């Protein structure tokens, strides 16, 4: 348990920076309402990522079941949470002066955003396997691989197509699905 406390601290720091990035970026709309036009699809992805970050912290309590940690496991989990920090930074960069607003910025960076988001679903498989077979059977069924593959395919479509209607539908779909997923499978966790 002592090793997990160390790992949990590193995860918590990076996760906190990710959430702070999202909150700080969103607060700018309130602080300076006339500077940048709000784009609802962009804010939808901010909300989705916020949900994912909360969910990440919640499901990672099961890492406490790992009795002996290796540096590779520690390194992997650290890289995994760093991916979420980079996603947060992509949603709210330091400035967007060279763009006409968040809509223009979002679509110009969609390949980076959705490429990295797809990669997090691949990393989730490794993370799940690290927690052991008992963890997998407690939380997952056939929906798990279907969820991962579907999300990756949707990310690849989002990279390819800049269609505003598609992106609006996609963000609403993934938010509703993530809420359903959390409520159905992760209402409680066992550490």
PDB file of C-alpha atoms in Angstrom:
ATOM      1  CA  UNK A   1       0.000   0.000   0.000  1.00  0.00           C
ATOM      2  CA  UNK A   2       2.945   2.323   0.655  1.00  0.00           C
ATOM      3  CA  UNK A   3       4.051   2.194  -2.998  1.00  0.00           C
ATOM      4  CA  UNK A   4       0.532   2.933  -4.160  1.00  0.00           C
ATOM      5  CA  UNK A   5       0.465   6.063  -1.980  1.00  0.00           C
ATOM      6  CA  UNK A   6       3.499   7.299  -3.865  1.00  0.00           C
ATOM      7  CA  UNK A   7       1.972   6.452  -7.251  1.00  0.00           C
ATOM      8  CA  UNK A   8      -1.348   7.998  -6.226  1.00  0.00           C
ATOM      9  CA  UNK A   9       0.402  11.245  -5.295  1.00  0.00           C
ATOM     10  CA  UNK A  10       2.002  11.597  -8.723  1.00  0.00           C
ATOM     11  CA  UNK A  11      -1.288  10.764 -10.445  1.00  0.00           C
ATOM     12  CA  UNK A  12      -3.107  13.259  -8.215  1.00  0.00           C
ATOM     13  CA  UNK A  13      -0.706  16.085  -9.016  1.00  0.00           C
ATOM     14  CA  UNK A  14      -0.970  15.655 -12.776  1.00  0.00           C
ATOM     15  CA  UNK A  15      -4.725  15.089 -12.617  1.00  0.00           C
ATOM     16  CA  UNK A  16      -5.110  18.258 -10.517  1.00  0.00           C
ATOM     17  CA  UNK A  17      -3.152  20.247 -13.082  1.00  0.00           C
ATOM     18  CA  UNK A  18      -5.445  18.879 -15.795  1.00  0.00           C
ATOM     19  CA  UNK A  19      -8.613  19.879 -13.953  1.00  0.00           C
ATOM     20  CA  UNK A  20      -7.100  23.270 -13.099  1.00  0.00           C
ATOM     21  CA  UNK A  21      -6.389  23.842 -16.796  1.00  0.00           C
ATOM     22  CA  UNK A  22     -10.028  23.114 -17.667  1.00  0.00           C
ATOM     23  CA  UNK A  23     -11.438  25.247 -14.848  1.00  0.00           C
ATOM     24  CA  UNK A  24      -9.075  28.148 -15.535  1.00  0.00           C
ATOM     25  CA  UNK A  25      -9.866  28.077 -19.252  1.00  0.00           C
ATOM     26  CA  UNK A  26     -13.608  27.984 -18.649  1.00  0.00           C
ATOM     27  CA  UNK A  27     -13.436  30.759 -16.053  1.00  0.00           C
ATOM     28  CA  UNK A  28     -11.903  33.058 -18.702  1.00  0.00           C
ATOM     29  CA  UNK A  29     -15.261  33.119 -20.458  1.00  0.00           C
ATOM     30  CA  UNK A  30     -16.777  34.587 -17.300  1.00  0.00           C
ATOM     31  CA  UNK A  31     -13.845  36.907 -16.569  1.00  0.00           C
ATOM     32  CA  UNK A  32     -13.622  38.274 -20.101  1.00  0.00           C
ATOM     33  CA  UNK A  33     -16.915  37.518 -21.867  1.00  0.00           C
ATOM     34  CA  UNK A  34     -16.136  39.631 -24.914  1.00  0.00           C
ATOM     35  CA  UNK A  35     -12.640  38.336 -25.719  1.00  0.00           C
ATOM     36  CA  UNK A  36     -13.434  34.967 -27.229  1.00  0.00           C
ATOM     37  CA  UNK A  37     -16.692  33.665 -28.563  1.00  0.00           C
ATOM     38  CA  UNK A  38     -17.893  30.523 -26.782  1.00  0.00           C
ATOM     39  CA  UNK A  39     -18.302  27.484 -29.008  1.00  0.00           C
ATOM     40  CA  UNK A  40     -20.650  24.908 -27.532  1.00  0.00           C
ATOM     41  CA  UNK A  41     -18.932  21.879 -29.111  1.00  0.00           C
ATOM     42  CA  UNK A  42     -15.624  22.972 -27.582  1.00  0.00           C
ATOM     43  CA  UNK A  43     -17.297  23.403 -24.190  1.00  0.00           C
ATOM     44  CA  UNK A  44     -18.887  19.981 -24.636  1.00  0.00           C
ATOM     45  CA  UNK A  45     -15.440  18.428 -24.977  1.00  0.00           C
ATOM     46  CA  UNK A  46     -14.317  20.373 -21.924  1.00  0.00           C
ATOM     47  CA  UNK A  47     -17.227  18.846 -19.987  1.00  0.00           C
ATOM     48  CA  UNK A  48     -16.470  15.376 -21.374  1.00  0.00           C
ATOM     49  CA  UNK A  49     -12.813  15.619 -20.404  1.00  0.00           C
ATOM     50  CA  UNK A  50     -13.760  16.867 -16.937  1.00  0.00           C
ATOM     51  CA  UNK A  51     -16.012  13.793 -16.522  1.00  0.00           C
ATOM     52  CA  UNK A  52     -13.243  11.510 -17.779  1.00  0.00           C
ATOM     53  CA  UNK A  53     -10.752  13.035 -15.322  1.00  0.00           C
ATOM     54  CA  UNK A  54     -13.113  12.537 -12.390  1.00  0.00           C
ATOM     55  CA  UNK A  55     -13.843   9.026 -13.592  1.00  0.00           C
ATOM     56  CA  UNK A  56     -10.101   8.345 -14.030  1.00  0.00           C
ATOM     57  CA  UNK A  57      -9.388   9.279 -10.418  1.00  0.00           C
ATOM     58  CA  UNK A  58     -12.320   7.144  -9.287  1.00  0.00           C
ATOM     59  CA  UNK A  59     -11.385   4.006 -11.228  1.00  0.00           C
ATOM     60  CA  UNK A  60      -7.686   4.257 -10.454  1.00  0.00           C
ATOM     61  CA  UNK A  61      -8.352   3.439  -6.783  1.00  0.00           C
ATOM     62  CA  UNK A  62      -8.266  -0.159  -7.985  1.00  0.00           C
ATOM     63  CA  UNK A  63      -4.537   0.255  -8.594  1.00  0.00           C
ATOM     64  CA  UNK A  64      -4.251  -0.185  -4.815  1.00  0.00           C
ATOM     65  CA  UNK A  65      -4.786  -3.912  -5.450  1.00  0.00           C
ATOM     66  CA  UNK A  66      -1.399  -4.150  -7.152  1.00  0.00           C
ATOM     67  CA  UNK A  67       0.845  -5.584  -4.456  1.00  0.00           C
ATOM     68  CA  UNK A  68       4.193  -5.064  -6.122  1.00  0.00           C
ATOM     69  CA  UNK A  69       4.849  -2.210  -8.538  1.00  0.00           C
ATOM     70  CA  UNK A  70       7.494  -2.098 -11.240  1.00  0.00           C
ATOM     71  CA  UNK A  71       8.973   1.084 -12.631  1.00  0.00           C
ATOM     72  CA  UNK A  72       7.359   0.292 -16.005  1.00  0.00           C
ATOM     73  CA  UNK A  73       3.887   0.172 -14.432  1.00  0.00           C
ATOM     74  CA  UNK A  74       4.562   3.428 -12.607  1.00  0.00           C
ATOM     75  CA  UNK A  75       5.921   5.007 -15.807  1.00  0.00           C
ATOM     76  CA  UNK A  76       2.909   3.793 -17.811  1.00  0.00           C
ATOM     77  CA  UNK A  77       0.343   5.193 -15.349  1.00  0.00           C
ATOM     78  CA  UNK A  78       2.218   8.495 -15.280  1.00  0.00           C
ATOM     79  CA  UNK A  79       2.239   8.720 -19.094  1.00  0.00           C
ATOM     80  CA  UNK A  80      -1.448   7.754 -19.137  1.00  0.00           C
ATOM     81  CA  UNK A  81      -2.456  10.676 -16.927  1.00  0.00           C
ATOM     82  CA  UNK A  82      -0.100  13.010 -18.814  1.00  0.00           C
ATOM     83  CA  UNK A  83      -2.147  12.267 -21.936  1.00  0.00           C
ATOM     84  CA  UNK A  84      -5.164  13.744 -20.169  1.00  0.00           C
ATOM     85  CA  UNK A  85      -3.166  16.818 -19.164  1.00  0.00           C
ATOM     86  CA  UNK A  86      -2.151  17.359 -22.791  1.00  0.00           C
ATOM     87  CA  UNK A  87      -5.794  16.975 -23.859  1.00  0.00           C
ATOM     88  CA  UNK A  88      -6.715  19.663 -21.303  1.00  0.00           C
ATOM     89  CA  UNK A  89      -3.973  21.926 -22.634  1.00  0.00           C
ATOM     90  CA  UNK A  90      -5.163  21.333 -26.197  1.00  0.00           C
ATOM     91  CA  UNK A  91      -8.665  22.439 -25.239  1.00  0.00           C
ATOM     92  CA  UNK A  92      -7.352  25.564 -23.512  1.00  0.00           C
ATOM     93  CA  UNK A  93      -4.016  26.714 -24.931  1.00  0.00           C
ATOM     94  CA  UNK A  94      -2.231  29.751 -23.504  1.00  0.00           C
ATOM     95  CA  UNK A  95      -3.664  31.923 -26.290  1.00  0.00           C
ATOM     96  CA  UNK A  96      -5.562  31.576 -29.534  1.00  0.00           C
ATOM     97  CA  UNK A  97      -4.657  34.942 -31.071  1.00  0.00           C
ATOM     98  CA  UNK A  98      -3.904  33.437 -34.467  1.00  0.00           C
ATOM     99  CA  UNK A  99      -7.420  31.951 -34.642  1.00  0.00           C
ATOM    100  CA  UNK A 100     -10.809  33.608 -35.018  1.00  0.00           C
ATOM    101  CA  UNK A 101     -12.111  31.961 -31.846  1.00  0.00           C
ATOM    102  CA  UNK A 102     -12.506  28.585 -30.186  1.00  0.00           C
ATOM    103  CA  UNK A 103     -14.474  27.102 -33.057  1.00  0.00           C
ATOM    104  CA  UNK A 104     -11.660  27.861 -35.508  1.00  0.00           C
ATOM    105  CA  UNK A 105      -9.029  26.722 -32.994  1.00  0.00           C
ATOM    106  CA  UNK A 106     -10.858  23.475 -32.125  1.00  0.00           C
ATOM    107  CA  UNK A 107     -11.192  22.323 -35.727  1.00  0.00           C
ATOM    108  CA  UNK A 108      -7.604  23.260 -36.560  1.00  0.00           C
ATOM    109  CA  UNK A 109      -6.361  21.079 -33.655  1.00  0.00           C
ATOM    110  CA  UNK A 110      -8.911  18.282 -33.917  1.00  0.00           C
ATOM    111  CA  UNK A 111      -6.371  15.819 -35.348  1.00  0.00           C
ATOM    112  CA  UNK A 112      -4.153  16.230 -32.287  1.00  0.00           C
ATOM    113  CA  UNK A 113      -7.076  16.167 -29.871  1.00  0.00           C
ATOM    114  CA  UNK A 114      -8.841  13.120 -31.279  1.00  0.00           C
ATOM    115  CA  UNK A 115      -5.605  11.275 -32.014  1.00  0.00           C
ATOM    116  CA  UNK A 116      -4.549  11.600 -28.401  1.00  0.00           C
ATOM    117  CA  UNK A 117      -8.059  10.817 -27.154  1.00  0.00           C
ATOM    118  CA  UNK A 118      -8.031   7.595 -29.215  1.00  0.00           C
ATOM    119  CA  UNK A 119      -4.671   6.725 -27.693  1.00  0.00           C
ATOM    120  CA  UNK A 120      -6.162   7.028 -24.183  1.00  0.00           C
ATOM    121  CA  UNK A 121      -8.605   4.243 -25.038  1.00  0.00           C
ATOM    122  CA  UNK A 122      -5.689   2.031 -26.043  1.00  0.00           C
ATOM    123  CA  UNK A 123      -3.913   2.939 -22.788  1.00  0.00           C
ATOM    124  CA  UNK A 124      -7.076   2.075 -20.872  1.00  0.00           C
ATOM    125  CA  UNK A 125      -6.748  -1.541 -22.001  1.00  0.00           C
ATOM    126  CA  UNK A 126      -3.220  -1.744 -20.571  1.00  0.00           C
ATOM    127  CA  UNK A 127      -4.368  -0.019 -17.381  1.00  0.00           C
ATOM    128  CA  UNK A 128      -7.248  -2.478 -16.999  1.00  0.00           C
ATOM    129  CA  UNK A 129      -4.968  -5.475 -17.549  1.00  0.00           C
ATOM    130  CA  UNK A 130      -2.586  -4.154 -14.871  1.00  0.00           C
ATOM    131  CA  UNK A 131      -5.398  -4.352 -12.300  1.00  0.00           C
ATOM    132  CA  UNK A 132      -5.845  -8.072 -12.838  1.00  0.00           C
ATOM    133  CA  UNK A 133      -8.418 -10.517 -14.077  1.00  0.00           C
ATOM    134  CA  UNK A 134     -10.674 -10.204 -11.019  1.00  0.00           C
ATOM    135  CA  UNK A 135     -10.976  -6.446 -11.587  1.00  0.00           C
ATOM    136  CA  UNK A 136     -11.835  -6.991 -15.236  1.00  0.00           C
ATOM    137  CA  UNK A 137     -14.598  -9.478 -14.451  1.00  0.00           C
ATOM    138  CA  UNK A 138     -16.037  -7.281 -11.696  1.00  0.00           C
ATOM    139  CA  UNK A 139     -16.454  -4.225 -13.924  1.00  0.00           C
ATOM    140  CA  UNK A 140     -16.551  -5.343 -17.497  1.00  0.00           C
ATOM    141  CA  UNK A 141     -18.397  -7.516 -19.948  1.00  0.00           C
ATOM    142  CA  UNK A 142     -18.636  -7.519 -23.738  1.00  0.00           C
ATOM    143  CA  UNK A 143     -19.397  -3.805 -23.613  1.00  0.00           C
ATOM    144  CA  UNK A 144     -15.790  -2.966 -22.680  1.00  0.00           C
ATOM    145  CA  UNK A 145     -14.074  -3.957 -25.947  1.00  0.00           C
ATOM    146  CA  UNK A 146     -17.011  -2.631 -27.973  1.00  0.00           C
ATOM    147  CA  UNK A 147     -16.761   0.688 -26.094  1.00  0.00           C
ATOM    148  CA  UNK A 148     -13.036   1.014 -26.722  1.00  0.00           C
ATOM    149  CA  UNK A 149     -13.177   0.081 -30.400  1.00  0.00           C
ATOM    150  CA  UNK A 150     -16.190   2.320 -31.011  1.00  0.00           C
ATOM    151  CA  UNK A 151     -14.561   5.302 -29.311  1.00  0.00           C
ATOM    152  CA  UNK A 152     -11.359   4.818 -31.305  1.00  0.00           C
ATOM    153  CA  UNK A 153     -13.320   4.590 -34.580  1.00  0.00           C
ATOM    154  CA  UNK A 154     -15.329   7.709 -33.690  1.00  0.00           C
ATOM    155  CA  UNK A 155     -12.084   9.549 -32.910  1.00  0.00           C
ATOM    156  CA  UNK A 156     -10.693   8.523 -36.304  1.00  0.00           C
ATOM    157  CA  UNK A 157     -13.848   9.843 -37.982  1.00  0.00           C
ATOM    158  CA  UNK A 158     -13.555  13.080 -35.999  1.00  0.00           C
ATOM    159  CA  UNK A 159      -9.965  13.446 -37.227  1.00  0.00           C
ATOM    160  CA  UNK A 160     -11.038  12.977 -40.834  1.00  0.00           C
ATOM    161  CA  UNK A 161     -14.205  15.082 -40.904  1.00  0.00           C
ATOM    162  CA  UNK A 162     -14.628  18.687 -39.782  1.00  0.00           C
ATOM    163  CA  UNK A 163     -18.392  18.590 -40.232  1.00  0.00           C
ATOM    164  CA  UNK A 164     -19.902  20.749 -37.453  1.00  0.00           C
ATOM    165  CA  UNK A 165     -23.095  18.679 -37.225  1.00  0.00           C
ATOM    166  CA  UNK A 166     -21.125  15.450 -36.824  1.00  0.00           C
ATOM    167  CA  UNK A 167     -18.945  16.977 -34.105  1.00  0.00           C
ATOM    168  CA  UNK A 168     -21.974  18.371 -32.274  1.00  0.00           C
ATOM    169  CA  UNK A 169     -23.703  14.998 -32.357  1.00  0.00           C
ATOM    170  CA  UNK A 170     -20.506  13.218 -31.315  1.00  0.00           C
ATOM    171  CA  UNK A 171     -19.847  15.321 -28.225  1.00  0.00           C
ATOM    172  CA  UNK A 172     -23.441  14.961 -26.991  1.00  0.00           C
ATOM    173  CA  UNK A 173     -23.307  11.204 -27.634  1.00  0.00           C
ATOM    174  CA  UNK A 174     -20.056  10.628 -25.734  1.00  0.00           C
ATOM    175  CA  UNK A 175     -21.122  12.760 -22.764  1.00  0.00           C
ATOM    176  CA  UNK A 176     -24.400  10.872 -22.412  1.00  0.00           C
ATOM    177  CA  UNK A 177     -22.657   7.532 -22.863  1.00  0.00           C
ATOM    178  CA  UNK A 178     -19.928   8.376 -20.310  1.00  0.00           C
ATOM    179  CA  UNK A 179     -22.550   9.370 -17.734  1.00  0.00           C
ATOM    180  CA  UNK A 180     -24.414   6.123 -18.390  1.00  0.00           C
ATOM    181  CA  UNK A 181     -21.178   4.121 -18.200  1.00  0.00           C
ATOM    182  CA  UNK A 182     -20.209   5.636 -14.848  1.00  0.00           C
ATOM    183  CA  UNK A 183     -23.669   5.182 -13.339  1.00  0.00           C
ATOM    184  CA  UNK A 184     -24.034   1.593 -14.549  1.00  0.00           C
ATOM    185  CA  UNK A 185     -20.555   0.233 -13.859  1.00  0.00           C
ATOM    186  CA  UNK A 186     -18.658   2.551 -11.557  1.00  0.00           C
ATOM    187  CA  UNK A 187     -21.116   3.848  -8.989  1.00  0.00           C
ATOM    188  CA  UNK A 188     -18.961   2.172  -6.372  1.00  0.00           C
ATOM    189  CA  UNK A 189     -15.376   0.992  -6.594  1.00  0.00           C
ATOM    190  CA  UNK A 190     -13.500  -1.567  -4.596  1.00  0.00           C
ATOM    191  CA  UNK A 191      -9.906  -0.771  -3.742  1.00  0.00           C
TER     192      UNK A 191
END
